[in-house]
Short mmCIF file of C-alpha atoms in Angstrom, two decimals:
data_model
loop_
_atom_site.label_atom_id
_atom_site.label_comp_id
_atom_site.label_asym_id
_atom_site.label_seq_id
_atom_site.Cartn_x
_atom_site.Cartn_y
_atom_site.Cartn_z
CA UNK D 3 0.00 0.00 0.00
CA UNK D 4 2.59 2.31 1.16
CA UNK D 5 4.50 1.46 -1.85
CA UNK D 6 1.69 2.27 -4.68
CA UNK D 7 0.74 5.41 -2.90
CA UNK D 8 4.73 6.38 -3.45
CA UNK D 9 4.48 5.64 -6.83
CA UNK D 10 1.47 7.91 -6.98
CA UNK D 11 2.63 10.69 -5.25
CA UNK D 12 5.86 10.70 -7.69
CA UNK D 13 3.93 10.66 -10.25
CA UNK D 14 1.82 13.68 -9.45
CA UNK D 15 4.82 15.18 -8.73
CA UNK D 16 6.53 14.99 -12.05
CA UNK D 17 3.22 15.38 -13.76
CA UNK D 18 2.54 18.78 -11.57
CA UNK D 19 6.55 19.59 -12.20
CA UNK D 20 6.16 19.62 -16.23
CA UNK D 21 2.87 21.81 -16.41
CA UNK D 22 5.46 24.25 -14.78
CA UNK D 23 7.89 23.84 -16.82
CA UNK D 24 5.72 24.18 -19.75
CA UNK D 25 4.59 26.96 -17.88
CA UNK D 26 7.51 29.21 -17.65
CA UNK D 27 9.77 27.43 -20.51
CA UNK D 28 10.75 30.21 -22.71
CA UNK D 29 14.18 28.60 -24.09
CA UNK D 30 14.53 28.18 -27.66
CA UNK D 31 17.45 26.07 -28.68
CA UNK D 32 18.70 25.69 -31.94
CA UNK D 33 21.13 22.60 -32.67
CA UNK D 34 22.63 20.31 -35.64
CA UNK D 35 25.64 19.30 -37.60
CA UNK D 36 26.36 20.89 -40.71
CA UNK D 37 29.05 18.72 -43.33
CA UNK D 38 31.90 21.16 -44.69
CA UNK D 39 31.92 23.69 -41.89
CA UNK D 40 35.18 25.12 -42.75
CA UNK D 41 37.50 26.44 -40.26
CA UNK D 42 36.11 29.04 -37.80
CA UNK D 43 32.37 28.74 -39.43
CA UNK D 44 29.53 31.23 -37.32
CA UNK D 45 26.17 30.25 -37.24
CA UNK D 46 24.54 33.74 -35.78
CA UNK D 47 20.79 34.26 -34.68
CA UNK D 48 19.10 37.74 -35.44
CA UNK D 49 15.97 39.60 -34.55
CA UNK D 50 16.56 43.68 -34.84
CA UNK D 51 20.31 42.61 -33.68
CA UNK D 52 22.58 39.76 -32.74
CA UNK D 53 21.20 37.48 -30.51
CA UNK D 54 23.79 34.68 -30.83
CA UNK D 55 27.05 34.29 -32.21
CA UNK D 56 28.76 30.83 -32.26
CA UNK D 57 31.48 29.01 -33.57
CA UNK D 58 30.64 25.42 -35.29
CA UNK D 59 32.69 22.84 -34.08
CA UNK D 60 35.37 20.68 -36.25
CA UNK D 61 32.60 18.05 -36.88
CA UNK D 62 30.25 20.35 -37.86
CA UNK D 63 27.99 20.33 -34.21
CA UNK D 64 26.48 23.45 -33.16
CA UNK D 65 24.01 24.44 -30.37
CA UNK D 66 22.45 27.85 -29.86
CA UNK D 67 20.24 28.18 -26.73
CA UNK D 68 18.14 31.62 -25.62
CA UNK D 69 15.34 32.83 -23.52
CA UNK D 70 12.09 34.36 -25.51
CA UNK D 71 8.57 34.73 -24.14
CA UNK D 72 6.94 35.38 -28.14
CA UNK D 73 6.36 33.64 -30.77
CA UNK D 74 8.77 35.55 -34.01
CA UNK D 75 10.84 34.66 -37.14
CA UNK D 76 14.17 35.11 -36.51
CA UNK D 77 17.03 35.12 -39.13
CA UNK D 78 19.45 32.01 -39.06
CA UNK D 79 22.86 32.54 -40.67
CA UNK D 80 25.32 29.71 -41.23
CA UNK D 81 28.27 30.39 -42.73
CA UNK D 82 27.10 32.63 -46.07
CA UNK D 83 23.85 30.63 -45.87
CA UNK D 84 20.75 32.79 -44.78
CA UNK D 85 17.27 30.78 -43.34
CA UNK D 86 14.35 32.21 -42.09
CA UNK D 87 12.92 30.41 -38.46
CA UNK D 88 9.78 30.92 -36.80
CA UNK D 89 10.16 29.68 -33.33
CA UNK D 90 8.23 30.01 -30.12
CA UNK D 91 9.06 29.43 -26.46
CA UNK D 92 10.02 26.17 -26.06
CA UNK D 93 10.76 25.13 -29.04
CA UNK D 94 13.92 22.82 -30.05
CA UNK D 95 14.78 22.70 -33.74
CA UNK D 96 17.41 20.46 -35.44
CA UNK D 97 19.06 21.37 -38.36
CA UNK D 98 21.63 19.30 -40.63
CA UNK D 99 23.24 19.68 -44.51
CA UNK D 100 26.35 20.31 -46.70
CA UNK D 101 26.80 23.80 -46.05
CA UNK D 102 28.93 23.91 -49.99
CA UNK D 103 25.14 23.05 -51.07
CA UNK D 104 22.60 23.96 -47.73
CA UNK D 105 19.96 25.39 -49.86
CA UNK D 106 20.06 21.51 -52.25
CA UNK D 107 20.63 19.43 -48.84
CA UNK D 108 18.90 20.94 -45.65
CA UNK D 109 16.97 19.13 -43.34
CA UNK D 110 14.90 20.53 -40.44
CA UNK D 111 13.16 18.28 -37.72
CA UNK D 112 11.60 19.14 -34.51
CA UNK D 113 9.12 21.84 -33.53
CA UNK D 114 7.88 23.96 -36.22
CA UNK D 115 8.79 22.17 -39.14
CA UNK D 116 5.95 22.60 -41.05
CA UNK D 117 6.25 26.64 -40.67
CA UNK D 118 10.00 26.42 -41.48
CA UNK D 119 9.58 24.32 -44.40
CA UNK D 120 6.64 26.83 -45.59
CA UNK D 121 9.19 29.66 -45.15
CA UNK D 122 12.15 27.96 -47.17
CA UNK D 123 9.76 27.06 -50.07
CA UNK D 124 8.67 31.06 -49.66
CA UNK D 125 12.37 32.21 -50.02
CA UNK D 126 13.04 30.39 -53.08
CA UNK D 127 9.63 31.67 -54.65
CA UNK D 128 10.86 35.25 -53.60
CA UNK D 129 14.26 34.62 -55.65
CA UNK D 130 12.69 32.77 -58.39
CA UNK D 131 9.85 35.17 -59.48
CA UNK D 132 12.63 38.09 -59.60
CA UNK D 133 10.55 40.13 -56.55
CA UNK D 134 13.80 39.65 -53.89
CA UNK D 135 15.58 41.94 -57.01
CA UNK D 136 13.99 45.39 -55.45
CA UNK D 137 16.25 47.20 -58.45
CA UNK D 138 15.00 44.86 -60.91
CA UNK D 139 11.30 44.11 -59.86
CA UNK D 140 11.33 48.09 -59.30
CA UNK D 141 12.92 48.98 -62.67
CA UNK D 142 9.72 47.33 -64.72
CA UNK D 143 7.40 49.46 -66.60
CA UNK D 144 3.86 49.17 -64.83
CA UNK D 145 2.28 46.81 -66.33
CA UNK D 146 5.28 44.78 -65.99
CA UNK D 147 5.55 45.32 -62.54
CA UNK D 148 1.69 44.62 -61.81
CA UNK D 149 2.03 41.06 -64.02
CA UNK D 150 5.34 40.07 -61.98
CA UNK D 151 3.59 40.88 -58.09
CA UNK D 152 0.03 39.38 -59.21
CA UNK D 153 2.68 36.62 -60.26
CA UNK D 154 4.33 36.21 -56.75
CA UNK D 155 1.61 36.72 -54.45
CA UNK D 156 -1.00 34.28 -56.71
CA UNK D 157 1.13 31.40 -55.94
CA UNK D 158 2.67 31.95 -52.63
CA UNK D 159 -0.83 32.44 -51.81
CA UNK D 160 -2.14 29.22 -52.65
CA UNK D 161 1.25 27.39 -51.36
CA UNK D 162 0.13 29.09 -47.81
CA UNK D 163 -3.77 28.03 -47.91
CA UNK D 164 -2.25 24.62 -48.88
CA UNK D 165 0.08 24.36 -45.75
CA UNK D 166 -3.04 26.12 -43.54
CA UNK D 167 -5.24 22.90 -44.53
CA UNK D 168 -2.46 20.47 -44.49
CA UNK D 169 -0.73 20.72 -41.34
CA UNK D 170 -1.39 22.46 -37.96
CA UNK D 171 0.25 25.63 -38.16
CA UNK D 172 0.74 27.83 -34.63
CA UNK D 173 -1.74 30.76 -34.57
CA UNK D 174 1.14 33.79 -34.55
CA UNK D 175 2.50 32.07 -37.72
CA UNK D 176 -1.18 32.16 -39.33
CA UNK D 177 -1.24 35.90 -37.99
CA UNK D 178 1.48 37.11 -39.50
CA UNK D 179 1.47 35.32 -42.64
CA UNK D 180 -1.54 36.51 -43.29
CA UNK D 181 -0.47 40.28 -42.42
CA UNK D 182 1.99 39.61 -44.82
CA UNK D 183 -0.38 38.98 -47.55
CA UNK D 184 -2.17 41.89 -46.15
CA UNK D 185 -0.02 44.58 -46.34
CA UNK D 186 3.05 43.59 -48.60
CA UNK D 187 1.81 43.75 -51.86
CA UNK D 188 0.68 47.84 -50.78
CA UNK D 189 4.13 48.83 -49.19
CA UNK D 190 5.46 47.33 -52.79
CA UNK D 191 3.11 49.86 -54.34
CA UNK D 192 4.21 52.76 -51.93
CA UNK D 193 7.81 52.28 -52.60
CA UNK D 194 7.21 51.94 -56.65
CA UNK D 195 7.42 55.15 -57.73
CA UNK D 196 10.65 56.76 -55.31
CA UNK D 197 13.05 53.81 -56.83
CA UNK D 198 11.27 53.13 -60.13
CA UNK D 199 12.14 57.16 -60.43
CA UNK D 200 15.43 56.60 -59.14
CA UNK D 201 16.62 53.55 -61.20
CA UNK D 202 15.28 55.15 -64.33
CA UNK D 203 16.55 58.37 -63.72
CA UNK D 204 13.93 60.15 -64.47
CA UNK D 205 11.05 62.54 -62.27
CA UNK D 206 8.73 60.89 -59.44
CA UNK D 207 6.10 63.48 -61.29
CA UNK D 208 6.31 61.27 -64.64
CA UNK D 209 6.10 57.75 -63.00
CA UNK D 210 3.12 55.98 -64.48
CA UNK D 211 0.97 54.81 -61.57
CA UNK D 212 -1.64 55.15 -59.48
CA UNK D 213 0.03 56.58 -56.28
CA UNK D 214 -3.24 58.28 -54.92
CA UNK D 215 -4.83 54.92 -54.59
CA UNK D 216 -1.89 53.38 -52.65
CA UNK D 217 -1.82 57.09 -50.30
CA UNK D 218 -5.84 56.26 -49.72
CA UNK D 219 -5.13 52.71 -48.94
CA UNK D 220 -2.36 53.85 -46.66
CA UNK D 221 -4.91 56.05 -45.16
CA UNK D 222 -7.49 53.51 -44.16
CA UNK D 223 -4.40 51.17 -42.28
CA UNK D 224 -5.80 50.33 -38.86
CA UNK D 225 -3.35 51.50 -36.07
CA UNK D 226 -4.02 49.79 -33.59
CA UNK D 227 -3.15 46.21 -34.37
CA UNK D 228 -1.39 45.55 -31.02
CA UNK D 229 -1.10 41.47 -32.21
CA UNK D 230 0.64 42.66 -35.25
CA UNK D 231 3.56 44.40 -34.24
CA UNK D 232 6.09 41.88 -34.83
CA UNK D 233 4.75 41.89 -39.11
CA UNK D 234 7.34 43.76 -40.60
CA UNK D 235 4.80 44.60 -43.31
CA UNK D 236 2.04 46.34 -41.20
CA UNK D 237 4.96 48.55 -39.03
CA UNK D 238 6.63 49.47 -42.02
CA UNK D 239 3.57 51.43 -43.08
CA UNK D 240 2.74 52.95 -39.94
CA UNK D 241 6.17 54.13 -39.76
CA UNK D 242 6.20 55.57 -43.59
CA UNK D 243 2.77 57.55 -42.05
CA UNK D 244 5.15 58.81 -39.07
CA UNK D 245 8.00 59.47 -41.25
CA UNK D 246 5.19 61.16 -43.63
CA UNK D 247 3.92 63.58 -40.73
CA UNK D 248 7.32 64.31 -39.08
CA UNK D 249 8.58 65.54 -43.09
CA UNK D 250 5.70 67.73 -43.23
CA UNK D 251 6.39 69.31 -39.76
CA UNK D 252 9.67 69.70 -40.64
CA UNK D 253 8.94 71.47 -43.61
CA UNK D 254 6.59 73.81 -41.74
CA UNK D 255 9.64 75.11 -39.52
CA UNK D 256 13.07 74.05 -41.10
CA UNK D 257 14.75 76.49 -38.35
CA UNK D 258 13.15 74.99 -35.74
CA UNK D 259 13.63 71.41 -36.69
CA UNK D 260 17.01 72.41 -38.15
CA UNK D 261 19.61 68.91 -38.68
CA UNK D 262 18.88 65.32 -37.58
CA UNK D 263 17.82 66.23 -34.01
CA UNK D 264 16.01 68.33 -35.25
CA UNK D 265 13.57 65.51 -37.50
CA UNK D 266 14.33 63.30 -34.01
CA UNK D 267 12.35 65.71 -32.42
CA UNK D 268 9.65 66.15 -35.45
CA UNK D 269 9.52 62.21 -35.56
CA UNK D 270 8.13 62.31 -31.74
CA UNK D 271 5.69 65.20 -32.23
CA UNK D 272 4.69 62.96 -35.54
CA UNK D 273 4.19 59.58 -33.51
CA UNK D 274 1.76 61.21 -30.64
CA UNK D 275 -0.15 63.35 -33.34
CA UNK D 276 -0.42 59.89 -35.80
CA UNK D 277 -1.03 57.10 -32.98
CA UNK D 278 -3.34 55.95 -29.95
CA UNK D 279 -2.43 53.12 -29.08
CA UNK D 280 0.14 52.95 -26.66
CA UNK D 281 1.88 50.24 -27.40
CA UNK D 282 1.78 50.91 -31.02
CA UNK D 283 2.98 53.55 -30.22
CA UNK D 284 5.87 52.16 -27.77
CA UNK D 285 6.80 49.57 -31.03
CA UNK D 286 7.42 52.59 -33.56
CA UNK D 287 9.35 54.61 -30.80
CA UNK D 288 11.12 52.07 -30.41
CA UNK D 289 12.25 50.86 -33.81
CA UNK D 290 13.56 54.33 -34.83
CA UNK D 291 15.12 54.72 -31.41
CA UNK D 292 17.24 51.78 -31.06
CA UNK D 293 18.54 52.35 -34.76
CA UNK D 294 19.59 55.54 -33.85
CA UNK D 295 21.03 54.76 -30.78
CA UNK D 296 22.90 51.79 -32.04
CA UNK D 297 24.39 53.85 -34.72
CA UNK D 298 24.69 57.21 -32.71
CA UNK D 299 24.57 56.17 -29.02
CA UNK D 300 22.51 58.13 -26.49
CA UNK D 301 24.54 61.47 -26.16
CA UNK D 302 22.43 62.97 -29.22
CA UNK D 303 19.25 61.26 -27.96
CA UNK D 304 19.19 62.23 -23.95
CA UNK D 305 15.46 63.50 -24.73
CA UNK D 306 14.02 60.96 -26.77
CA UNK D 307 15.42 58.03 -24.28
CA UNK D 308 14.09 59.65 -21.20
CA UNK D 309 10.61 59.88 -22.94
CA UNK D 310 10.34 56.77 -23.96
CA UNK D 311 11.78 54.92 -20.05
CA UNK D 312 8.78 57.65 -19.39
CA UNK D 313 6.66 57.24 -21.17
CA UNK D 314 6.09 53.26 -22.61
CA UNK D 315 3.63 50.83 -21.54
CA UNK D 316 6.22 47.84 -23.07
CA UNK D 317 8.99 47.01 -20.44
CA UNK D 318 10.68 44.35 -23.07
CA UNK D 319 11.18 46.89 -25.14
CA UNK D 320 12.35 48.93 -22.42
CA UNK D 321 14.56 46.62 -21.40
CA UNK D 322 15.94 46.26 -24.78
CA UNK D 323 16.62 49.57 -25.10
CA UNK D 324 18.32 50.02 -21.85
CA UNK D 325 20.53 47.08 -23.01
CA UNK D 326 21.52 49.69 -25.80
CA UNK D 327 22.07 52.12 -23.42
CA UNK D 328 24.20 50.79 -21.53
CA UNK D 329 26.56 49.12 -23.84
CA UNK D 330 27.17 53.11 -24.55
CA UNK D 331 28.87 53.51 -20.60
CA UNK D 332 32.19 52.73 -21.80
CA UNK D 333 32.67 55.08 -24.21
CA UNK D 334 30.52 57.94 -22.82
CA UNK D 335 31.86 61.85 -22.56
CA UNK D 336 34.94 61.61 -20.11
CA UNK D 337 35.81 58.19 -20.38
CA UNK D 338 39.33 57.52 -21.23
CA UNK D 339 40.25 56.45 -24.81
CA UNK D 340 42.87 53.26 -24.88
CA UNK D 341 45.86 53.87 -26.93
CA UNK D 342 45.01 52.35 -30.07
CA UNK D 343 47.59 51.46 -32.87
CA UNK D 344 47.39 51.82 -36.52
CA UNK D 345 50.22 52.57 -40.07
CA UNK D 346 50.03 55.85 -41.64
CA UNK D 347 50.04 56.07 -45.29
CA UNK D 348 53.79 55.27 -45.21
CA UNK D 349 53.65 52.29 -43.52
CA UNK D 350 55.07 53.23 -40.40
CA UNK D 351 53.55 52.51 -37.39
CA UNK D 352 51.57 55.06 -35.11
CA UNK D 353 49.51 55.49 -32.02
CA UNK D 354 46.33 57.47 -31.20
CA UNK D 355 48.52 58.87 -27.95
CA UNK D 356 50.48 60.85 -30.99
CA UNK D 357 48.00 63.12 -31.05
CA UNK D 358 47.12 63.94 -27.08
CA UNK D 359 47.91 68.24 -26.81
CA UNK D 360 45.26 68.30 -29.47
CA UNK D 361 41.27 68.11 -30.13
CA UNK D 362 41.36 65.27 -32.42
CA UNK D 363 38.32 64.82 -34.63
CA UNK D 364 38.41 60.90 -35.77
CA UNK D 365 36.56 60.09 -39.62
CA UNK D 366 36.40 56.28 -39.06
CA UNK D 367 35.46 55.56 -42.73
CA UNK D 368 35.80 52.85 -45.60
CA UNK D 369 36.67 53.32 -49.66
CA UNK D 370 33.20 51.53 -50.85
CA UNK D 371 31.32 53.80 -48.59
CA UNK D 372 29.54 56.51 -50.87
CA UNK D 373 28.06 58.83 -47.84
CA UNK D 374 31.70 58.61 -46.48
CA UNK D 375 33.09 60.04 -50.04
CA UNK D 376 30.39 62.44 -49.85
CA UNK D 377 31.70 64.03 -46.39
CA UNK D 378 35.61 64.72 -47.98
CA UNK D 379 35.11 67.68 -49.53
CA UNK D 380 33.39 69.06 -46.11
CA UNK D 381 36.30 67.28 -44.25
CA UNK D 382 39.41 69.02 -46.30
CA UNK D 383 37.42 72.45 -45.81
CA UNK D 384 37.02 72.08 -42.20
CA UNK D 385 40.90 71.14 -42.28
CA UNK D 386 41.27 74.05 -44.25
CA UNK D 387 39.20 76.04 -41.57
CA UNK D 388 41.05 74.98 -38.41
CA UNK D 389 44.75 74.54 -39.90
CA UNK D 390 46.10 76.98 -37.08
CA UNK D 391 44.15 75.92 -34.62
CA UNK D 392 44.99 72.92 -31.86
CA UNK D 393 42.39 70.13 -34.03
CA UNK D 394 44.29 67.03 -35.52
CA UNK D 395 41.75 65.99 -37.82
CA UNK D 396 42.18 62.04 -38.22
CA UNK D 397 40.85 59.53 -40.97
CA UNK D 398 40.98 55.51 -40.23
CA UNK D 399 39.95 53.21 -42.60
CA UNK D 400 38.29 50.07 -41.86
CA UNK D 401 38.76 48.17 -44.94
CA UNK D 402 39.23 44.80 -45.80
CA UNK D 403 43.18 45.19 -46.95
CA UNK D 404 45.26 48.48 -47.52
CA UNK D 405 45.44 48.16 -51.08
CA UNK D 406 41.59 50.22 -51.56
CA UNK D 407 42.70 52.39 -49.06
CA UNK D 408 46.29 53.08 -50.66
CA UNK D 409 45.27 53.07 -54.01
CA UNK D 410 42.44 55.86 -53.22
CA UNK D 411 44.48 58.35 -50.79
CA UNK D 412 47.24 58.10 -53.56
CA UNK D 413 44.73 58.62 -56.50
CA UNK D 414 42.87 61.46 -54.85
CA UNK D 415 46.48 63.29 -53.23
CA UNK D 416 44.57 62.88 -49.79
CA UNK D 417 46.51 65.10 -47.27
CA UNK D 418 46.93 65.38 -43.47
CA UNK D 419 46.92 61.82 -41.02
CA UNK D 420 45.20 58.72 -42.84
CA UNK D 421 45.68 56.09 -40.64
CA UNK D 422 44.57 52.02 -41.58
CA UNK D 423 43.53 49.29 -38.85
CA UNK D 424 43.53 45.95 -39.45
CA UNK D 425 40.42 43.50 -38.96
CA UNK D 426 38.34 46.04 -40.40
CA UNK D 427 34.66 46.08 -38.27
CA UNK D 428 36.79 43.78 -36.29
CA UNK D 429 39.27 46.05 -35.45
CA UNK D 430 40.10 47.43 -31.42
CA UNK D 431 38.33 51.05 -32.39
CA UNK D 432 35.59 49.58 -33.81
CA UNK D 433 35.02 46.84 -31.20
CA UNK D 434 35.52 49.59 -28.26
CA UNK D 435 33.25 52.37 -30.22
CA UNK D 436 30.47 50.05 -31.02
CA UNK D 437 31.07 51.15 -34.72
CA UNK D 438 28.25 49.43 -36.74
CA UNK D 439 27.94 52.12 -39.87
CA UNK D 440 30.03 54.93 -41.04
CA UNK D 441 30.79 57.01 -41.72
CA UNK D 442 31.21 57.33 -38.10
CA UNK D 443 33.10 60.13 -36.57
CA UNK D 444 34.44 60.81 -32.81
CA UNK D 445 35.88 63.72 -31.20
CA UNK D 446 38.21 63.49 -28.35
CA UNK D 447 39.66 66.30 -26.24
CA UNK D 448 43.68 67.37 -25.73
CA UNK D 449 44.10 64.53 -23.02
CA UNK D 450 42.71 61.69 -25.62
CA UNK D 451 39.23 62.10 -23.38
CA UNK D 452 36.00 61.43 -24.87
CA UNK D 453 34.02 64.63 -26.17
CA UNK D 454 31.54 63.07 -28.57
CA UNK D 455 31.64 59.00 -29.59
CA UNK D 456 29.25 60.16 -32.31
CA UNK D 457 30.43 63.20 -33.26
CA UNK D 458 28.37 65.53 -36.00
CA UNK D 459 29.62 65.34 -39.74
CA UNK D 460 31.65 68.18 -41.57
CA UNK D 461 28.57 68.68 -43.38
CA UNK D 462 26.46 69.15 -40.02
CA UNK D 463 27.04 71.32 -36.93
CA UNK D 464 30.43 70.38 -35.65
CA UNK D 465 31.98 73.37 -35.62
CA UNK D 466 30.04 74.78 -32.69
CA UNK D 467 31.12 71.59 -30.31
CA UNK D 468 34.74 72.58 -31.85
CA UNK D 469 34.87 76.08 -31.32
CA UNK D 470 33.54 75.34 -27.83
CA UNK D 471 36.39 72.84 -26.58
CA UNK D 472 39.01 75.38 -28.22
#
């Protein structure tokens, strides 16, 4: 007796002991083997940034594990190979191929695999019909252009209501899927005439299309789709409608919304006029937010962050954003500058502490980047400006190899300090600056302090932050 009513009790034990742990589970793991790693292969996990970064072992093995408590479709890179996943808490996916051949000789098991196979088939759909080319889908004539998305969405359409009735797909999946049918095919039609203008070279004014019917369309776009904010489809048109309003304020007072603090501020004022719904409201905050402040950091956004810790009703996106924040601490005004080294154009070796007894204003820059071209001829005339002044004014490339870098600061007689790092995005400045786009430039103060870690451009308002430290 004593010994069945053990076995009872254990098992209501373990039985009450997994509905909590299906409960609370919110890991996510993420495992296989992969033939032909290669040395030093990455398989990373993204949603809005880097969730996971890990190396795949010399037999191929790999495990990523993290905590989530939604349902999302994250981006799965291994090696040069790009999947999309849709994974909610709990889930455990394995995944196996050749990764000289994944796309010919991937296999997925486990949770989801019915999404995930939906979402492969979807890819190759979105390459084969020509509509992942934006330059080339957008480049078509209209009629061309209507035939090719009636094309795409027709079939992918029918290859989703044929998944919906043949397996048992997880309700977000269903939600946004269909969101994406939804709303897709209009942001297409919002976008046509900008890059169809653009690739053609010729006027928005003379593209053949119906852009008031899309603009009435975008009109009628219900805001307040709280279970939709994770469908990249239906925020990208609520944030075109921001980005539509704050233009049009800024046009209204150019002075007073002078530079890009200046539309910062113009994009808040646009968000509370536009939206209602908090949390709609917390989601678009957010996404232009946390791009800015992982490109800019939080010394040009003091304002905006304090609103939004204010002001949100959404403490994981709080939370995320603090995460931003903080990663900023480091390199914050004040905050001492290590003594990084670099060659001059000469080859010779040289070290950022060459410089202290100046204000040195850093161009961290690359030869493919066009907007960092764009800023030289503001850079030489600042240089010009400030030659007998205390400013060292300091280019680093982050390119791959010198020879770009060489080749173009011969070519174009480039004067004054251009420096090179090796490892590129890799490199000790970039790692310690949190330099994810450039150009990106930095200005430090005589005793190689921190002034600015995201300085303004020579085309923008640096000169009053100069003057003022001279």
């Amino acid at each position: 007796m004593k010994a069945q009513f053990y076995y009872c009790l254990v098992f209501v034990l373990l039985l009450f002991a997994c509905k909590q742990e299906e409960a609370i589970n919110t890991k996510i793991i993420i495992a296989g083997q992969f033939e032909n790693p290669g040395e030093e292969t990455k398989v990373i996990l993204y949603l809005d940034e880097e969730l996971s970064n890990e190396t795949v072992d010399q037999d191929g093995i790999f495990r990523v594990a993290f905590d989530s408590d939604e349902s999302n479709t994250y981006m799965f890179i291994a090696g040069r190979n790009r999947i999309q996943l849709f994974l909610n808490p709990g889930d455990s996916v394995y995944i196996s191929g050749d990764l000289d051949k994944l796309k010919e000789t991937i296999s997925l098991d486990g949770d989801r695999k019915a999404e995930n196979d939906y979402l492969r088939a979807k890819t190759d759909w979105e390459m084969e019909s020509g509509i992942a080319n934006a330059m080339e889908f957008m480049k078509l004539n209209r009629e061309e252009y209507f035939e090719k998305k009636e094309e795409y969405f027709s079939k992918q359409k029918a290859n989703y209501e044929n998944i919906k009735t043949s397996a048992e797909l997880h309700p977000d999946f269903i939600s946004l899927e269909e969101a994406y049918f939804e709303y897709k095919p209009l942001s297409y039609d919002l976008e046509y005439p900008m890059y169809h203008a653009y690739i053609n070279k010729i006027s928005q004014d003379s593209v053949d299309f119906p852009k008031e019917e899309s603009k009435e369309a975008l009109k009628k776009l219900d805001l307040k789709r709280t279970d939709l904010l994770n469908s990249e489809p239906y925020t990208s048109l609520i944030l075109r409608l921001v980005q539509e309003e704050a233009s049009a304020i800024v046009k209204e007072d150019t002075v007073g919304f002078k530079g890009q603090e200046g539309y910062t501020k113009a994009r808040l004022m646009a968000i509370d006029k536009v939206l209602e719904e908090q949390k709609v409201k917390d989601k678009i905050f957010f996404i232009g937010l946390s791009q800015e402040m992982s490109y800019r950091g939080p010394v040009h956004l003091k304002d905006s962050y304090e609103k939004f810790m204010a002001e949100n009703e959404s403490p994981k996106l709080a939370s995320k954003l603090q995460e931003i924040h903080d990663k900023w601490e480091p390199i914050m005004p004040g905050k001492d500058v290590p003594d990084f080294s670099f060659v001059n154009i000469e080859n010779e070796p040289v070290n950022l502490s060459d410089l202290k007894g100046t204000l040195v204003y850093v161009d961290i820059w690359a030869t493919w980047c066009g907007p960092c071209i764009a800023e030289h001829p503001h850079w030489d005339k600042m240089k010009e400006e400030y030659k007998d002044k205390p400013v060292s004014f300091l280019t680093i490339s982050i390119d791959d190899s010198k020879e770009p870098w060489e080749k173009m600061v011969k070519a174009k007689n480039m004067q004054g300090l251009q420096w090179f790092t090796e490892n590129a995005w890799k490199s000790e400045i970039a790692q310690h600056f949190n330099v994810n786009g450039i150009p990106r430039f930095l200005l430090l103060d005589k005793e190689g302090k921190i002034i600015d870690p995201s300085a303004d451009r020579p085309s923008g308002a640096i000169r009053e932050t100069l003057d003022k430290y001279l």
